[in-house]
Tab-separated table of C-alpha atoms and ligand atoms in Angstrom:
chain	number	residue	atom	x	y	z
A	705	MET	CA	95.980	95.183	78.185
A	706	GLU	CA	98.145	93.074	80.447
A	707	ILE	CA	96.907	89.996	82.331
A	708	LEU	CA	98.578	88.180	85.215
A	709	LEU	CA	98.591	84.379	84.911
A	710	ALA	CA	99.234	82.598	88.178
A	711	ASP	CA	99.539	78.817	88.029
A	712	ASP	CA	102.106	76.476	89.549
A	713	ASP	CA	101.947	74.217	86.501
A	714	ALA	CA	104.427	75.297	83.832
A	715	THR	CA	102.511	73.656	80.970
A	716	THR	CA	99.288	75.487	81.866
A	717	ARG	CA	101.200	78.782	82.121
A	718	LYS	CA	102.743	78.244	78.711
A	719	MET	CA	99.460	77.275	77.082
A	720	LEU	CA	97.558	80.203	78.598
A	721	THR	CA	100.326	82.644	77.664
A	722	ALA	CA	100.207	81.499	74.035
A	723	MET	CA	96.400	81.764	73.921
A	724	LEU	CA	96.170	85.196	75.521
A	725	ARG	CA	98.911	86.556	73.275
A	726	ARG	CA	97.029	85.227	70.253
A	727	TRP	CA	93.947	87.102	71.467
A	728	GLY	CA	95.932	90.308	71.707
A	729	TYR	CA	96.720	90.512	75.449
A	730	GLY	CA	100.054	91.037	77.154
A	731	THR	CA	100.927	88.569	79.915
A	732	VAL	CA	102.916	88.384	83.134
A	733	THR	CA	103.261	85.023	84.832
A	734	ALA	CA	103.641	83.839	88.410
A	735	ALA	CA	104.415	80.276	89.512
A	736	SER	CA	103.216	80.725	93.096
A	737	GLY	CA	100.632	82.640	95.062
A	738	ASP	CA	103.314	84.712	96.780
A	739	GLU	CA	104.779	85.740	93.450
A	740	ALA	CA	101.282	86.593	92.134
A	741	TRP	CA	100.581	88.711	95.229
A	742	ALA	CA	103.854	90.601	94.844
A	743	ILE	CA	102.983	91.424	91.227
A	744	LEU	CA	99.405	92.466	92.016
A	745	SER	CA	100.476	94.732	94.848
A	746	SER	CA	103.190	96.452	92.833
A	747	GLU	CA	102.695	99.810	91.207
A	748	ASP	CA	101.145	99.658	87.730
A	749	ALA	CA	100.047	96.061	88.324
A	750	PRO	CA	97.909	94.325	85.676
A	751	ARG	CA	94.187	95.063	86.049
A	752	MET	CA	93.192	91.474	85.362
A	753	ALA	CA	94.422	88.173	86.794
A	754	ILE	CA	93.673	84.543	85.991
A	755	LEU	CA	94.388	82.596	89.164
A	756	ASP	CA	94.760	78.924	89.880
A	757	TRP	CA	93.222	77.903	93.228
A	758	VAL	CA	95.847	75.527	94.615
A	759	MET	CA	99.325	77.024	94.480
A	760	PRO	CA	102.316	77.081	96.810
A	761	GLY	CA	102.244	80.073	99.167
A	762	ILE	CA	98.985	82.004	99.247
A	763	ASP	CA	96.300	80.192	97.258
A	764	GLY	CA	94.135	81.789	94.558
A	765	VAL	CA	91.098	82.237	96.785
A	766	ASP	CA	93.186	83.938	99.472
A	767	ILE	CA	94.579	86.263	96.817
A	768	CYS	CA	91.009	87.222	95.846
A	769	ARG	CA	90.094	87.871	99.485
A	770	ARG	CA	93.234	89.872	100.262
A	771	ALA	CA	93.007	91.793	97.008
A	772	ARG	CA	89.483	92.978	97.853
A	773	GLU	CA	90.570	93.986	101.340
A	774	GLU	CA	93.904	95.570	100.580
A	775	LEU	CA	94.198	96.433	96.902
A	776	SER	CA	90.774	97.792	96.039
A	777	THR	CA	90.821	101.502	95.453
A	778	ASN	CA	88.091	103.627	93.942
A	779	ASP	CA	90.140	104.550	90.934
A	780	ARG	CA	91.426	101.087	89.938
A	781	TYR	CA	89.436	97.930	89.463
A	782	LEU	CA	91.103	94.538	89.614
A	783	TYR	CA	89.215	91.838	87.681
A	784	LEU	CA	89.885	88.356	89.041
A	785	ILE	CA	89.133	85.050	87.335
A	786	LEU	CA	89.622	81.775	89.204
A	787	LEU	CA	90.616	78.952	86.860
A	788	THR	CA	90.740	75.726	88.797
A	789	ALA	CA	90.204	71.971	88.831
A	790	LYS	CA	87.861	72.371	91.805
A	791	THR	CA	84.412	71.846	90.418
A	792	SER	CA	81.914	71.433	93.257
A	793	ARG	CA	79.104	73.915	93.715
A	794	GLU	CA	80.358	74.742	97.249
A	795	GLU	CA	83.827	75.465	95.928
A	796	ILE	CA	82.506	77.691	93.169
A	797	ILE	CA	80.401	79.609	95.690
A	798	SER	CA	83.234	80.043	98.154
A	799	GLY	CA	85.594	81.192	95.362
A	800	LEU	CA	83.116	83.825	94.208
A	801	GLU	CA	82.376	84.811	97.793
A	802	ALA	CA	86.073	85.405	98.390
A	803	GLY	CA	85.965	88.134	95.732
A	804	ALA	CA	86.534	86.483	92.346
A	805	ASP	CA	84.608	88.126	89.508
A	806	ASP	CA	84.398	84.913	87.533
A	807	TYR	CA	85.110	81.227	87.888
A	808	MET	CA	86.110	78.627	85.290
A	809	VAL	CA	86.867	74.964	85.740
A	810	LYS	CA	89.700	73.003	84.195
A	811	PRO	CA	89.817	71.555	81.625
A	812	PHE	CA	88.440	74.660	80.002
A	813	ASP	CA	87.132	75.536	76.574
A	814	PRO	CA	89.486	78.173	75.082
A	815	SER	CA	86.736	80.045	73.270
A	816	GLU	CA	84.732	80.301	76.510
A	817	LEU	CA	87.804	81.675	78.302
A	818	GLN	CA	88.317	84.170	75.491
A	819	VAL	CA	84.752	85.447	75.885
A	820	ARG	CA	85.022	85.644	79.676
A	821	VAL	CA	88.334	87.545	79.493
A	822	GLY	CA	86.571	89.890	77.044
A	823	ILE	CA	83.857	90.534	79.643
A	824	GLY	CA	86.548	91.430	82.166
A	825	ARG	CA	88.152	93.803	79.717
A	826	ARG	CA	84.778	95.487	79.128
A	827	ILE	CA	84.209	95.954	82.858
A	828	ILE	CA	87.686	97.386	83.398
A	829	LYS	CA	87.103	99.820	80.521
A	830	LEU	CA	83.710	100.871	81.908
A	831	HIS	CA	85.236	101.411	85.326
A	832	LYS	CA	88.024	103.509	83.857
A	833	GLU	CA	85.511	105.661	81.974
A	834	LEU	CA	83.482	106.093	85.152
A	835	VAL	CA	86.547	107.230	87.100
A	836	GLU	CA	87.464	109.680	84.319
A	837	ALA	CA	83.915	111.067	84.206
A	838	LYS	CA	83.940	111.492	87.987
A	839	GLU	CA	87.269	113.320	87.840
A	840	ALA	CA	86.024	115.577	85.044
A	841	LEU	CA	82.874	116.393	87.046
A	842	HIS	CA	84.920	117.138	90.144
A	843	TYR	CA	87.142	119.437	88.096
A	844	GLN	CA	84.154	121.284	86.644
A	845	ALA	CA	82.521	121.621	90.049
A	846	THR	CA	85.602	123.137	91.661
A	847	ARG	CA	86.961	125.412	88.906
A	848	ASP	CA	86.006	128.788	87.658
A	849	PRO	CA	85.251	128.196	83.968
A	850	LEU	CA	86.692	131.527	82.807
A	851	THR	CA	90.098	131.452	84.503
A	852	GLY	CA	90.583	127.766	85.388
A	853	VAL	CA	91.519	128.613	89.007
A	854	TYR	CA	89.424	127.357	91.956
A	855	ASN	CA	85.917	128.783	92.161
A	856	ARG	CA	84.562	130.497	95.262
A	857	GLY	CA	83.182	127.373	96.944
A	858	ALA	CA	86.307	125.317	96.356
A	859	THR	CA	88.542	128.195	97.489
A	860	ILE	CA	86.712	128.445	100.806
A	861	GLY	CA	86.876	124.639	101.097
A	862	ARG	CA	90.639	124.720	100.564
A	863	LEU	CA	90.983	127.558	103.061
A	864	GLU	CA	89.154	125.466	105.684
A	865	GLU	CA	91.420	122.484	104.984
A	866	GLU	CA	94.579	124.563	105.130
A	867	LEU	CA	93.510	126.305	108.335
A	868	ASP	CA	92.865	122.907	109.920
A	869	ARG	CA	96.282	121.734	108.853
A	870	SER	CA	98.036	124.885	110.079
A	871	ARG	CA	96.265	124.472	113.432
A	872	ARG	CA	97.416	120.849	113.743
A	873	GLU	CA	100.960	121.649	112.734
A	874	GLY	CA	101.139	124.881	114.722
A	875	LEU	CA	102.166	126.832	111.621
A	876	PRO	CA	100.823	130.124	110.293
A	877	LEU	CA	98.665	130.469	107.187
A	878	GLY	CA	98.696	133.439	104.850
A	879	LEU	CA	95.783	134.867	102.902
A	880	ILE	CA	95.756	137.564	100.219
A	881	MET	CA	92.614	139.156	98.871
A	882	ILE	CA	93.215	140.835	95.535
A	883	ASP	CA	91.009	143.087	93.485
A	884	ILE	CA	91.729	144.569	90.068
A	885	ASP	CA	91.629	148.352	90.126
A	886	HIS	CA	89.025	150.169	88.071
A	887	PHE	CA	88.094	147.015	86.272
A	888	LYS	CA	84.729	148.408	85.294
A	889	LYS	CA	86.565	150.963	83.163
A	890	ILE	CA	88.317	148.153	81.272
A	891	ASN	CA	84.992	146.600	80.381
A	892	ASP	CA	83.575	149.999	79.457
A	893	THR	CA	86.589	150.990	77.343
A	894	TYR	CA	87.570	147.738	75.627
A	895	GLY	CA	84.460	145.591	75.943
A	896	HIS	CA	83.455	142.662	78.101
A	897	LEU	CA	85.428	140.120	76.037
A	898	ALA	CA	88.642	142.063	76.549
A	899	GLY	CA	87.717	142.220	80.255
A	900	ASP	CA	87.460	138.441	80.286
A	901	ILE	CA	90.907	138.111	78.714
A	902	VAL	CA	92.338	140.459	81.369
A	903	LEU	CA	90.804	138.292	84.112
A	904	ARG	CA	92.211	135.117	82.564
A	905	LYS	CA	95.684	136.583	82.120
A	906	THR	CA	95.705	138.051	85.639
A	907	ALA	CA	94.869	134.632	87.114
A	908	GLU	CA	97.576	133.035	84.979
A	909	ILE	CA	100.208	135.520	86.151
A	910	MET	CA	99.189	135.025	89.805
A	911	LYS	CA	99.558	131.288	89.479
A	912	SER	CA	102.928	131.645	87.801
A	913	VAL	CA	104.438	133.654	90.671
A	914	VAL	CA	103.274	131.497	93.622
A	915	ARG	CA	104.458	128.046	94.653
A	916	SER	CA	102.724	124.934	93.346
A	917	TYR	CA	101.114	124.195	96.724
A	918	ASP	CA	99.726	127.703	97.153
A	919	VAL	CA	96.078	128.052	96.159
A	920	VAL	CA	94.728	130.674	93.771
A	921	GLY	CA	90.945	131.064	93.606
A	922	ARG	CA	88.435	133.454	92.097
A	923	PHE	CA	86.362	134.825	94.940
A	924	GLY	CA	84.020	136.999	92.915
A	925	GLY	CA	83.927	139.050	89.689
A	926	GLU	CA	87.428	140.567	89.651
A	927	GLU	CA	88.385	139.517	93.141
A	928	PHE	CA	90.847	136.712	93.876
A	929	LEU	CA	92.058	134.912	96.980
A	930	VAL	CA	95.522	133.427	97.351
A	931	ILE	CA	96.118	130.944	100.180
A	932	LEU	CA	99.700	130.532	101.337
A	933	PRO	CA	100.277	127.540	103.624
A	934	LYS	CA	103.024	128.009	106.241
A	935	ALA	CA	103.393	131.714	105.400
A	936	ASP	CA	103.602	134.319	108.182
A	937	GLU	CA	102.696	138.005	107.905
A	938	ASP	CA	105.939	139.130	106.296
A	939	ILE	CA	105.997	136.329	103.759
A	940	VAL	CA	102.390	137.032	102.774
A	941	VAL	CA	103.124	140.714	102.205
A	942	GLY	CA	106.181	139.768	100.134
A	943	VAL	CA	104.161	137.432	97.914
A	944	ALA	CA	101.363	139.983	97.541
A	945	GLU	CA	103.922	142.568	96.394
A	946	ARG	CA	105.381	140.065	93.952
A	947	ILE	CA	101.929	139.430	92.478
A	948	ARG	CA	101.114	143.140	92.334
A	949	LYS	CA	104.355	143.914	90.489
A	950	ALA	CA	104.093	140.949	88.107
A	951	VAL	CA	100.553	141.855	87.050
A	952	GLY	CA	101.201	145.604	87.053
A	953	THR	CA	104.182	145.389	84.704
A	954	HIS	CA	102.563	143.043	82.237
A	955	VAL	CA	100.984	144.398	79.070
A	956	ILE	CA	97.955	142.278	78.229
A	957	SER	CA	96.992	141.929	74.582
A	958	ALA	CA	93.225	141.673	74.377
A	959	ASP	CA	91.046	142.083	71.311
A	960	GLY	CA	93.647	144.224	69.534
A	961	ALA	CA	94.203	146.455	72.571
A	962	GLN	CA	97.249	146.635	74.814
A	963	ILE	CA	95.979	146.812	78.383
A	964	LYS	CA	97.746	147.431	81.672
A	965	VAL	CA	96.025	146.866	84.989
A	966	THR	CA	96.966	147.438	88.589
A	967	LEU	CA	95.943	145.454	91.654
A	968	SER	CA	95.088	146.286	95.221
A	969	ALA	CA	95.648	143.614	97.829
A	970	GLY	CA	94.905	143.008	101.493
A	971	THR	CA	96.944	140.462	103.395
A	972	ALA	CA	96.207	138.545	106.569
A	973	ALA	CA	97.898	135.736	108.448
A	974	GLY	CA	96.117	133.215	110.656
A	975	LYS	CA	97.430	131.347	113.658
A	976	GLY	CA	95.958	129.038	116.247
A	977	ALA	CA	92.190	128.884	116.465
A	978	CYS	CA	91.516	131.610	113.912
A	979	ALA	CA	88.251	131.082	111.989
A	980	VAL	CA	87.883	131.118	108.201
A	981	ASP	CA	85.422	134.012	108.291
A	982	ALA	CA	87.661	136.071	110.555
A	983	LEU	CA	90.647	135.584	108.270
A	984	ILE	CA	88.691	136.493	105.146
A	985	GLN	CA	87.258	139.527	106.872
A	986	ALA	CA	90.701	140.675	107.983
A	987	ALA	CA	92.068	140.395	104.424
A	988	ASP	CA	88.951	142.114	103.072
A	989	GLU	CA	89.345	145.047	105.450
A	990	ALA	CA	93.012	145.387	104.498
A	991	LEU	CA	92.000	145.336	100.816
A	992	TYR	CA	89.475	148.096	101.499
A	993	GLU	CA	92.243	150.106	103.109
A	994	ALA	CA	94.430	149.596	100.008
A	995	LYS	CA	91.596	150.857	97.798
A	996	ARG	CA	90.842	153.781	100.075
A	997	SER	CA	94.435	154.939	100.301
A	998	GLY	CA	94.951	155.129	96.534
A	999	ARG	CA	94.932	151.587	94.954
A	1000	ASP	CA	97.887	149.751	93.306
A	1001	ARG	CA	99.221	148.765	96.720
A	1002	VAL	CA	99.295	146.102	99.411
A	1003	CYS	CA	97.914	146.701	102.907
A	1004	ARG	CA	98.323	144.281	105.779
A	1005	ALA	CA	95.849	143.281	108.453
A	1006	GLY	CA	98.411	141.637	110.689
A	1007	THR	CA	97.942	138.266	112.344
A	1008	THR	CA	94.535	136.979	113.408
A	1009	ALA	CA	94.639	134.537	116.306
B	559	GH3	P1	87.751	149.262	92.188
B	559	GH3	O1	89.114	149.767	91.788
B	559	GH3	O2	87.151	150.031	93.283
B	559	GH3	O3	87.804	147.787	92.481
B	559	GH3	O4	86.789	149.491	90.920
B	559	GH3	P2	86.269	148.402	89.914
B	559	GH3	O5	85.774	149.091	88.703
B	559	GH3	O6	87.332	147.360	89.690
B	559	GH3	O7	85.114	147.699	90.741
B	559	GH3	P3	83.590	147.557	90.493
B	559	GH3	O8	83.110	146.628	91.565
B	559	GH3	O9	82.934	148.891	90.359
B	559	GH3	O10	83.463	146.809	89.086
B	559	GH3	C1	83.825	145.505	88.879
B	559	GH3	C2	83.420	145.136	87.487
B	559	GH3	O11	83.857	143.795	87.169
B	559	GH3	C3	81.953	145.175	87.289
B	559	GH3	C4	81.618	143.862	86.614
B	559	GH3	O12	80.794	144.033	85.494
B	559	GH3	C5	82.955	143.330	86.180
B	559	GH3	N1	83.010	141.880	86.114
B	559	GH3	C6	82.664	140.995	87.068
B	559	GH3	N2	82.832	139.728	86.620
B	559	GH3	C7	83.271	139.813	85.334
B	559	GH3	C8	83.616	138.872	84.318
B	559	GH3	O13	83.541	137.656	84.505
B	559	GH3	N3	84.034	139.345	83.127
B	559	GH3	C9	84.125	140.681	82.888
B	559	GH3	N4	84.561	141.066	81.700
B	559	GH3	N5	83.804	141.603	83.815
B	559	GH3	C10	83.382	141.180	85.024
B	560	MG	MG1	87.885	146.164	91.281
């Protein structure tokens, strides 16, 4: 772990660098508050800083205050230790109030500093684990466990976001509703596990033929939604055809069987004040039409305003 040492006194910087290195930390040094601030606000900045109070430029306490206002993000914690010759109770309180996590007075006891830096390291590690756990939970809550694409709730959430954006930007938004044809027969013929593999592979193929900012979600059992930002009616139909052909020509190996499936799709495009429900309904009706008229095809609903 890397620690920023900010002190205008070269001897102190040298001594602290040697100590921290001995304890297994990497170091970056700054001889002024301005230099320290530039380092802390850069990308990939150290997560811990030991700051002198009185320095040319911004002082250590101001750095703490500004860091809490401007640099604090939910996914990075910056642990700040003030190391200063100021020893009064009022000064200690105002340093901690400004946002320092810890405060040590000079001259300091090296083994006490080592322990206090260790506490900082522990807190940074805990914070990192918390952020990772939160991200993992968010992932689980928004993904379909079988296919890894967005689940129904997250898909509708993304559709709402994208519709909002398209409204603001005055651009169209495309939606495709896709359903695997005669999927029940696949389960009945090859078993449920093979059916699961077909679902997983179908989702994978869909994702591979759309752009990275398009959204693929599982809407229900063997039904998928694809959201295409900025796509008008013709583009949506083109993408739906691309998906239909890519899935339809692929031979899926599942549980020793070689399986081919076809898809039916309904497309819709939204513009202006179109509501989420109206757009989904339009795509759903077009999908029904594709099923009714023979399956393995794309039907379009046109543009919903
Ligand atoms: P159609 O062409 O009209 O869409 O016919 P279909 O057989 O695809 O449609 P139907 O709605 O009759 O059957 C869908 C089947 O999908 C029934 C259900 O058991 C199956 N299914 C739903 N979710 C899963 C799943 O997660 N895994 C597997 N293996 N099957 C699933
Ligand atoms: Mg089906």
